[in-house]
Each structure stands twice: as structure tokens, then as C-alpha cells.
Amino acid sequence: MADMGGSISKILFTEEQIKNRIKEIGMQITEDYKGENLTVIGILKGAFIFAADLVRQIKLPVTVDFIAVSSYGSATQSSGEVKIIKDLDISVKDKNLLLVEDIVDTGLTLKYLLENLKSRGPAGIKTCVLLDKPQARKVEVPINYKGFTIDNVFVVGYGLDYDQKFRNLPYIACLKKEVVGKSRE
Ligand code: IMP
């Protein structure tokens, strides 16, 4: 069973809700980038499912690449230190970039990547994030396209993990307190 023995306390967004919202975002992006080149950059691992579904709702020719980052910290709390562990394969010079992220929490990951990518001379960069947790923000980052805003709660599913698990849930959910508490004791 994908939810692995009843670890889920509440489903925040169903598969259907996510699908519908991504369709809307895809239409908006299609409209905004009509006639331009577009390079979609997914941030691994969390955004792998979101990026895969999003690009299929963008009705334009797109180039897709991925960048993988690791942020040090505990399973539920990022320390803010970000390191690129797999860089892009392509040059992004003079390209219109759309950086696709699963969730913006403190904002530190997105800020680091925006600065890093800007230094490579793209034509422009916009951001698309599935979930925004504004209450957890430590640094301000621009969000151009957003799926949903959530409270400051830890969520899993649809690419998001807890201790590398739950990424395959088709919905976004909160974990039971006992589950999140366990590995931090
Ligand atoms: P930030 O740098 O604090 O904005 O968040 C960076 C990363 O932390 C995100 O890309 C996620 O991988 C992870 N993260 C933040 N909040 C959650 C959550 O609620 N569930 C799972 N991962 C999260």
C-alpha cells in the first residue's frame, strides 16, 4: 500500500485537485510563452512528478532538464545550506528558464538556485512551485506560478518525501505526528 501502513493523517490535495490545478497553470504558461523558447528546469528529487505532469500541460515546444540539490538538515527541517549534486546537462545562456520546484519553505533553496542560474546568463528566469508555505519563509523569493498555498505543516506525496519515503503517493498529505516525531527523537 502506497501510504505504508496508515502513516497519513490527512489528505490536503487529492489527485484530481492537483491535476486540475496543473492544467490551469499549464494553460497560463502556454499563453505567456507563446512564440518564445522555453527551458523547463525541474529541481530533483522533489519536483520530478510535478515537472513531468506540468510539461505535458504546456502546449509549446520545450526543452527539459533537471538539477539536483541536497540541503543539509534533519528529515523535516532544512539547514539552509544548499549544494548542487547534479548540475544541468545543457547551457542555459540566452534561454527563458522556468524553474520548477515542489515546495517553497524557507525559500533558501530557490534563492540559491536563482542566483546560481542568473550567473549563467539566461534571457530570463521565472519560477513555478506547486506548494507555497509562506509562514516558513526566511528569505523572499519571487514565485511566478503557484499551485497551492499551505500552512506551516510538513507534507508528503506527489514527489515530496519524508526520509526518502512517500514520494509515490498520488496525493499530497500530512503525516501522523507519531511518524514525524519518531526519527527526530
Ligand atoms: P526551502 O529551501 O526551505 O524553501 O525548502 C527546500 C526543500 O525542503 C524543498 O525543495 C523540499 O524538498 C523540502 N521541504 C520543505 N518543506 C517540505 C515538506 O513539507 N515536505 C517535504 N519536503 C519539504
PDB file of C-alpha atoms and ligand atoms in Angstrom:
ATOM      1  CA  MET A   1       0.000   0.000   0.000  1.00  0.00           C
ATOM      2  CA  ALA A   2       1.413   3.379  -1.037  1.00  0.00           C
ATOM      3  CA  ASP A   3       0.596   5.084   2.249  1.00  0.00           C
ATOM      4  CA  MET A   4       2.627   2.432   4.015  1.00  0.00           C
ATOM      5  CA  GLY A   5       0.517   1.162   6.833  1.00  0.00           C
ATOM      6  CA  GLY A   6      -1.600   4.141   7.823  1.00  0.00           C
ATOM      7  CA  SER A   7       1.039   6.861   8.254  1.00  0.00           C
ATOM      8  CA  ILE A   8      -1.157   9.526   6.691  1.00  0.00           C
ATOM      9  CA  SER A   9      -3.270  11.764   8.944  1.00  0.00           C
ATOM     10  CA  LYS A  10      -4.991  13.922   6.339  1.00  0.00           C
ATOM     11  CA  ILE A  11      -5.132  14.349   2.578  1.00  0.00           C
ATOM     12  CA  LEU A  12      -4.661  18.042   1.721  1.00  0.00           C
ATOM     13  CA  PHE A  13      -4.950  17.828  -2.065  1.00  0.00           C
ATOM     14  CA  THR A  14      -6.358  14.901  -3.990  1.00  0.00           C
ATOM     15  CA  GLU A  15      -5.008  13.557  -7.242  1.00  0.00           C
ATOM     16  CA  GLU A  16      -7.910  15.228  -9.040  1.00  0.00           C
ATOM     17  CA  GLN A  17      -7.338  18.641  -7.440  1.00  0.00           C
ATOM     18  CA  ILE A  18      -3.641  18.543  -8.308  1.00  0.00           C
ATOM     19  CA  LYS A  19      -4.377  17.510 -11.883  1.00  0.00           C
ATOM     20  CA  ASN A  20      -6.890  20.327 -12.386  1.00  0.00           C
ATOM     21  CA  ARG A  21      -4.605  22.968 -10.926  1.00  0.00           C
ATOM     22  CA  ILE A  22      -1.666  21.861 -13.079  1.00  0.00           C
ATOM     23  CA  LYS A  23      -3.865  22.051 -16.148  1.00  0.00           C
ATOM     24  CA  GLU A  24      -4.654  25.694 -15.296  1.00  0.00           C
ATOM     25  CA  ILE A  25      -1.011  26.562 -14.669  1.00  0.00           C
ATOM     26  CA  GLY A  26      -0.002  24.837 -17.918  1.00  0.00           C
ATOM     27  CA  MET A  27      -2.534  26.925 -19.856  1.00  0.00           C
ATOM     28  CA  GLN A  28      -1.211  30.113 -18.291  1.00  0.00           C
ATOM     29  CA  ILE A  29       2.411  29.213 -19.099  1.00  0.00           C
ATOM     30  CA  THR A  30       1.434  28.267 -22.668  1.00  0.00           C
ATOM     31  CA  GLU A  31      -0.173  31.677 -23.065  1.00  0.00           C
ATOM     32  CA  ASP A  32       2.733  33.581 -21.506  1.00  0.00           C
ATOM     33  CA  TYR A  33       5.500  31.919 -23.550  1.00  0.00           C
ATOM     34  CA  LYS A  34       3.771  31.754 -26.932  1.00  0.00           C
ATOM     35  CA  GLY A  35       6.372  32.279 -29.686  1.00  0.00           C
ATOM     36  CA  GLU A  36       9.339  32.116 -27.315  1.00  0.00           C
ATOM     37  CA  ASN A  37      11.848  29.448 -26.418  1.00  0.00           C
ATOM     38  CA  LEU A  38      11.237  27.789 -23.057  1.00  0.00           C
ATOM     39  CA  THR A  39      13.532  25.651 -20.961  1.00  0.00           C
ATOM     40  CA  VAL A  40      11.905  23.916 -18.002  1.00  0.00           C
ATOM     41  CA  ILE A  41      14.272  23.020 -15.179  1.00  0.00           C
ATOM     42  CA  GLY A  42      12.981  20.573 -12.582  1.00  0.00           C
ATOM     43  CA  ILE A  43      14.608  20.533  -9.160  1.00  0.00           C
ATOM     44  CA  LEU A  44      15.302  16.962  -8.045  1.00  0.00           C
ATOM     45  CA  LYS A  45      14.217  14.980  -6.406  1.00  0.00           C
ATOM     46  CA  GLY A  46      11.020  16.552  -5.070  1.00  0.00           C
ATOM     47  CA  ALA A  47       9.786  18.124  -8.326  1.00  0.00           C
ATOM     48  CA  PHE A  48      10.188  15.084 -10.573  1.00  0.00           C
ATOM     49  CA  ILE A  49       6.489  14.219 -10.661  1.00  0.00           C
ATOM     50  CA  PHE A  50       5.274  17.821 -10.780  1.00  0.00           C
ATOM     51  CA  ALA A  51       7.657  18.657 -13.652  1.00  0.00           C
ATOM     52  CA  ALA A  52       6.599  15.539 -15.570  1.00  0.00           C
ATOM     53  CA  ASP A  53       2.904  16.405 -15.298  1.00  0.00           C
ATOM     54  CA  LEU A  54       3.416  20.135 -15.874  1.00  0.00           C
ATOM     55  CA  VAL A  55       5.380  19.855 -19.132  1.00  0.00           C
ATOM     56  CA  ARG A  56       2.585  17.735 -20.596  1.00  0.00           C
ATOM     57  CA  GLN A  57       0.178  20.634 -19.966  1.00  0.00           C
ATOM     58  CA  ILE A  58       2.425  23.181 -21.684  1.00  0.00           C
ATOM     59  CA  LYS A  59       1.375  23.172 -25.325  1.00  0.00           C
ATOM     60  CA  LEU A  60       4.622  24.574 -26.712  1.00  0.00           C
ATOM     61  CA  PRO A  61       7.962  23.085 -27.728  1.00  0.00           C
ATOM     62  CA  VAL A  62      10.006  22.920 -24.523  1.00  0.00           C
ATOM     63  CA  THR A  63      13.472  21.809 -23.523  1.00  0.00           C
ATOM     64  CA  VAL A  64      13.587  19.941 -20.216  1.00  0.00           C
ATOM     65  CA  ASP A  65      16.498  19.500 -17.868  1.00  0.00           C
ATOM     66  CA  PHE A  66      16.984  18.717 -14.188  1.00  0.00           C
ATOM     67  CA  ILE A  67      19.229  19.934 -11.437  1.00  0.00           C
ATOM     68  CA  ALA A  68      19.630  18.038  -8.172  1.00  0.00           C
ATOM     69  CA  VAL A  69      20.320  19.731  -4.883  1.00  0.00           C
ATOM     70  CA  SER A  70      20.833  18.478  -1.413  1.00  0.00           C
ATOM     71  CA  SER A  71      20.107  20.601   1.587  1.00  0.00           C
ATOM     72  CA  TYR A  72      21.643  19.626   4.857  1.00  0.00           C
ATOM     73  CA  GLY A  73      19.479  19.259   7.911  1.00  0.00           C
ATOM     74  CA  SER A  74      17.091  16.844   9.567  1.00  0.00           C
ATOM     75  CA  ALA A  75      14.330  14.981   7.755  1.00  0.00           C
ATOM     76  CA  THR A  76      11.835  17.794   8.277  1.00  0.00           C
ATOM     77  CA  GLN A  77      13.969  20.890   8.729  1.00  0.00           C
ATOM     78  CA  SER A  78      16.373  22.291   6.180  1.00  0.00           C
ATOM     79  CA  SER A  79      19.532  23.984   7.454  1.00  0.00           C
ATOM     80  CA  GLY A  80      19.627  26.370   4.520  1.00  0.00           C
ATOM     81  CA  GLU A  81      22.918  25.044   3.197  1.00  0.00           C
ATOM     82  CA  VAL A  82      22.365  24.040  -0.400  1.00  0.00           C
ATOM     83  CA  LYS A  83      24.688  22.050  -2.620  1.00  0.00           C
ATOM     84  CA  ILE A  84      24.289  21.125  -6.290  1.00  0.00           C
ATOM     85  CA  ILE A  85      24.790  17.376  -6.558  1.00  0.00           C
ATOM     86  CA  LYS A  86      23.804  17.036 -10.227  1.00  0.00           C
ATOM     87  CA  ASP A  87      24.186  20.026 -12.488  1.00  0.00           C
ATOM     88  CA  LEU A  88      22.270  20.805 -15.670  1.00  0.00           C
ATOM     89  CA  ASP A  89      23.364  18.986 -18.817  1.00  0.00           C
ATOM     90  CA  ILE A  90      22.645  21.936 -21.103  1.00  0.00           C
ATOM     91  CA  SER A  91      23.788  25.532 -21.389  1.00  0.00           C
ATOM     92  CA  VAL A  92      21.091  27.992 -20.352  1.00  0.00           C
ATOM     93  CA  LYS A  93      22.707  31.091 -21.851  1.00  0.00           C
ATOM     94  CA  ASP A  94      20.099  33.296 -23.578  1.00  0.00           C
ATOM     95  CA  LYS A  95      17.302  30.850 -22.725  1.00  0.00           C
ATOM     96  CA  ASN A  96      13.991  31.597 -20.991  1.00  0.00           C
ATOM     97  CA  LEU A  97      14.108  29.434 -17.898  1.00  0.00           C
ATOM     98  CA  LEU A  98      11.213  28.144 -15.846  1.00  0.00           C
ATOM     99  CA  LEU A  99      12.463  26.742 -12.575  1.00  0.00           C
ATOM    100  CA  VAL A 100      10.060  24.098 -11.261  1.00  0.00           C
ATOM    101  CA  GLU A 101      10.079  23.314  -7.541  1.00  0.00           C
ATOM    102  CA  ASP A 102       7.873  21.114  -5.376  1.00  0.00           C
ATOM    103  CA  ILE A 103       7.585  23.402  -2.350  1.00  0.00           C
ATOM    104  CA  VAL A 104       8.940  26.699  -1.080  1.00  0.00           C
ATOM    105  CA  ASP A 105       9.511  26.565   2.643  1.00  0.00           C
ATOM    106  CA  THR A 106      12.286  28.840   3.944  1.00  0.00           C
ATOM    107  CA  GLY A 107      12.980  29.991   0.369  1.00  0.00           C
ATOM    108  CA  LEU A 108      16.702  29.275   0.717  1.00  0.00           C
ATOM    109  CA  THR A 109      16.891  26.569  -1.965  1.00  0.00           C
ATOM    110  CA  LEU A 110      15.102  28.630  -4.572  1.00  0.00           C
ATOM    111  CA  LYS A 111      17.100  31.750  -3.735  1.00  0.00           C
ATOM    112  CA  TYR A 112      20.378  29.878  -4.079  1.00  0.00           C
ATOM    113  CA  LEU A 113      19.367  28.345  -7.415  1.00  0.00           C
ATOM    114  CA  LEU A 114      18.032  31.608  -8.813  1.00  0.00           C
ATOM    115  CA  GLU A 115      21.321  33.348  -8.090  1.00  0.00           C
ATOM    116  CA  ASN A 116      23.342  30.438  -9.446  1.00  0.00           C
ATOM    117  CA  LEU A 117      21.335  30.253 -12.682  1.00  0.00           C
ATOM    118  CA  LYS A 118      21.302  34.032 -13.166  1.00  0.00           C
ATOM    119  CA  SER A 119      25.100  33.979 -13.225  1.00  0.00           C
ATOM    120  CA  ARG A 120      24.928  31.720 -16.321  1.00  0.00           C
ATOM    121  CA  GLY A 121      23.382  34.478 -18.464  1.00  0.00           C
ATOM    122  CA  PRO A 122      19.856  33.263 -19.277  1.00  0.00           C
ATOM    123  CA  ALA A 123      17.428  35.556 -21.131  1.00  0.00           C
ATOM    124  CA  GLY A 124      15.116  35.386 -18.107  1.00  0.00           C
ATOM    125  CA  ILE A 125      14.054  33.188 -15.198  1.00  0.00           C
ATOM    126  CA  LYS A 126      10.616  32.540 -13.776  1.00  0.00           C
ATOM    127  CA  THR A 127       9.614  30.158 -11.021  1.00  0.00           C
ATOM    128  CA  CYS A 128       6.774  27.670 -10.788  1.00  0.00           C
ATOM    129  CA  VAL A 129       6.095  25.997  -7.455  1.00  0.00           C
ATOM    130  CA  LEU A 130       3.417  23.506  -6.558  1.00  0.00           C
ATOM    131  CA  LEU A 131       3.185  24.403  -2.864  1.00  0.00           C
ATOM    132  CA  ASP A 132       3.951  27.598  -1.014  1.00  0.00           C
ATOM    133  CA  LYS A 133       4.405  27.702   2.772  1.00  0.00           C
ATOM    134  CA  PRO A 134       4.663  31.491   3.295  1.00  0.00           C
ATOM    135  CA  GLN A 135       4.728  31.233   7.111  1.00  0.00           C
ATOM    136  CA  ALA A 136       8.063  29.401   6.997  1.00  0.00           C
ATOM    137  CA  ARG A 137       9.836  31.932   4.778  1.00  0.00           C
ATOM    138  CA  LYS A 138      13.283  33.180   5.804  1.00  0.00           C
ATOM    139  CA  VAL A 139      14.177  34.914   2.534  1.00  0.00           C
ATOM    140  CA  GLU A 140      11.869  36.413  -0.049  1.00  0.00           C
ATOM    141  CA  VAL A 141      11.796  34.688  -3.424  1.00  0.00           C
ATOM    142  CA  PRO A 142       9.691  35.504  -6.484  1.00  0.00           C
ATOM    143  CA  ILE A 143       7.001  32.936  -7.289  1.00  0.00           C
ATOM    144  CA  ASN A 144       5.544  33.441 -10.758  1.00  0.00           C
ATOM    145  CA  TYR A 145       3.262  30.398 -10.936  1.00  0.00           C
ATOM    146  CA  LYS A 146       1.870  28.682  -7.861  1.00  0.00           C
ATOM    147  CA  GLY A 147      -0.242  25.587  -7.275  1.00  0.00           C
ATOM    148  CA  PHE A 148      -1.483  25.975  -3.714  1.00  0.00           C
ATOM    149  CA  THR A 149      -0.683  27.868  -0.518  1.00  0.00           C
ATOM    150  CA  ILE A 150      -0.499  25.764   2.652  1.00  0.00           C
ATOM    151  CA  ASP A 151       0.001  26.322   6.384  1.00  0.00           C
ATOM    152  CA  ASN A 152       3.329  25.601   8.024  1.00  0.00           C
ATOM    153  CA  VAL A 153       2.833  21.832   8.123  1.00  0.00           C
ATOM    154  CA  PHE A 154       5.051  19.027   6.862  1.00  0.00           C
ATOM    155  CA  VAL A 155       3.570  17.343   3.805  1.00  0.00           C
ATOM    156  CA  VAL A 156       4.417  14.303   1.709  1.00  0.00           C
ATOM    157  CA  GLY A 157       3.352  12.724  -1.549  1.00  0.00           C
ATOM    158  CA  TYR A 158       3.356  13.671  -5.227  1.00  0.00           C
ATOM    159  CA  GLY A 159       7.170  13.748  -5.204  1.00  0.00           C
ATOM    160  CA  LEU A 160       7.631  15.095  -1.674  1.00  0.00           C
ATOM    161  CA  ASP A 161       9.304  12.792   0.812  1.00  0.00           C
ATOM    162  CA  TYR A 162       9.803  12.164   4.465  1.00  0.00           C
ATOM    163  CA  ASP A 163      13.104  10.366   4.900  1.00  0.00           C
ATOM    164  CA  GLN A 164      13.040   9.445   1.172  1.00  0.00           C
ATOM    165  CA  LYS A 165       9.657   7.767   1.517  1.00  0.00           C
ATOM    166  CA  PHE A 166       6.098   8.625   0.407  1.00  0.00           C
ATOM    167  CA  ARG A 167       7.161  10.242  -2.904  1.00  0.00           C
ATOM    168  CA  ASN A 168       4.907   7.826  -4.795  1.00  0.00           C
ATOM    169  CA  LEU A 169       1.653   8.836  -3.134  1.00  0.00           C
ATOM    170  CA  PRO A 170      -0.564  10.314  -5.877  1.00  0.00           C
ATOM    171  CA  TYR A 171      -1.960  12.932  -3.461  1.00  0.00           C
ATOM    172  CA  ILE A 172      -0.458  15.446  -1.001  1.00  0.00           C
ATOM    173  CA  ALA A 173      -0.949  14.613   2.646  1.00  0.00           C
ATOM    174  CA  CYS A 174       0.114  15.282   6.221  1.00  0.00           C
ATOM    175  CA  LEU A 175       1.810  12.557   8.215  1.00  0.00           C
ATOM    176  CA  LYS A 176       0.654  11.413  11.630  1.00  0.00           C
ATOM    177  CA  LYS A 177       2.547  13.095  14.464  1.00  0.00           C
ATOM    178  CA  GLU A 178       3.944   9.749  15.666  1.00  0.00           C
ATOM    179  CA  VAL A 179       5.573   9.170  12.267  1.00  0.00           C
ATOM    180  CA  VAL A 180       7.255  12.574  12.003  1.00  0.00           C
ATOM    181  CA  GLY A 181       8.248  12.506  15.670  1.00  0.00           C
ATOM    182  CA  LYS A 182       9.931   9.106  15.572  1.00  0.00           C
ATOM    183  CA  SER A 183      13.122   9.799  13.640  1.00  0.00           C
ATOM    184  CA  ARG A 184      13.739  13.118  15.417  1.00  0.00           C
ATOM    185  CA  GLU A 185      13.898  11.616  18.892  1.00  0.00           C
TER     186      GLU A 185
HETATM  187  P1  IMP B   1      13.390  25.545   1.447  1.00  0.00           P
HETATM  188  O1  IMP B   1      14.798  25.701   0.955  1.00  0.00           O
HETATM  189  O2  IMP B   1      13.343  25.604   2.944  1.00  0.00           O
HETATM  190  O3  IMP B   1      12.433  26.528   0.806  1.00  0.00           O
HETATM  191  O4  IMP B   1      12.856  24.117   1.058  1.00  0.00           O
HETATM  192  C1  IMP B   1      13.633  23.300   0.352  1.00  0.00           C
HETATM  193  C2  IMP B   1      13.240  21.864   0.278  1.00  0.00           C
HETATM  194  O5  IMP B   1      12.837  21.337   1.521  1.00  0.00           O
HETATM  195  C3  IMP B   1      12.087  21.609  -0.669  1.00  0.00           C
HETATM  196  O6  IMP B   1      12.505  21.553  -2.004  1.00  0.00           O
HETATM  197  C4  IMP B   1      11.646  20.254  -0.192  1.00  0.00           C
HETATM  198  O7  IMP B   1      12.429  19.259  -0.804  1.00  0.00           O
HETATM  199  C5  IMP B   1      11.935  20.299   1.296  1.00  0.00           C
HETATM  200  N1  IMP B   1      10.699  20.556   2.037  1.00  0.00           N
HETATM  201  C6  IMP B   1      10.273  21.692   2.592  1.00  0.00           C
HETATM  202  N2  IMP B   1       9.076  21.529   3.194  1.00  0.00           N
HETATM  203  C7  IMP B   1       8.737  20.242   2.987  1.00  0.00           C
HETATM  204  C8  IMP B   1       7.588  19.452   3.354  1.00  0.00           C
HETATM  205  O8  IMP B   1       6.607  19.897   3.972  1.00  0.00           O
HETATM  206  N3  IMP B   1       7.619  18.146   2.952  1.00  0.00           N
HETATM  207  C9  IMP B   1       8.645  17.591   2.262  1.00  0.00           C
HETATM  208  N4  IMP B   1       9.722  18.300   1.892  1.00  0.00           N
HETATM  209  C10 IMP B   1       9.765  19.611   2.262  1.00  0.00           C
END
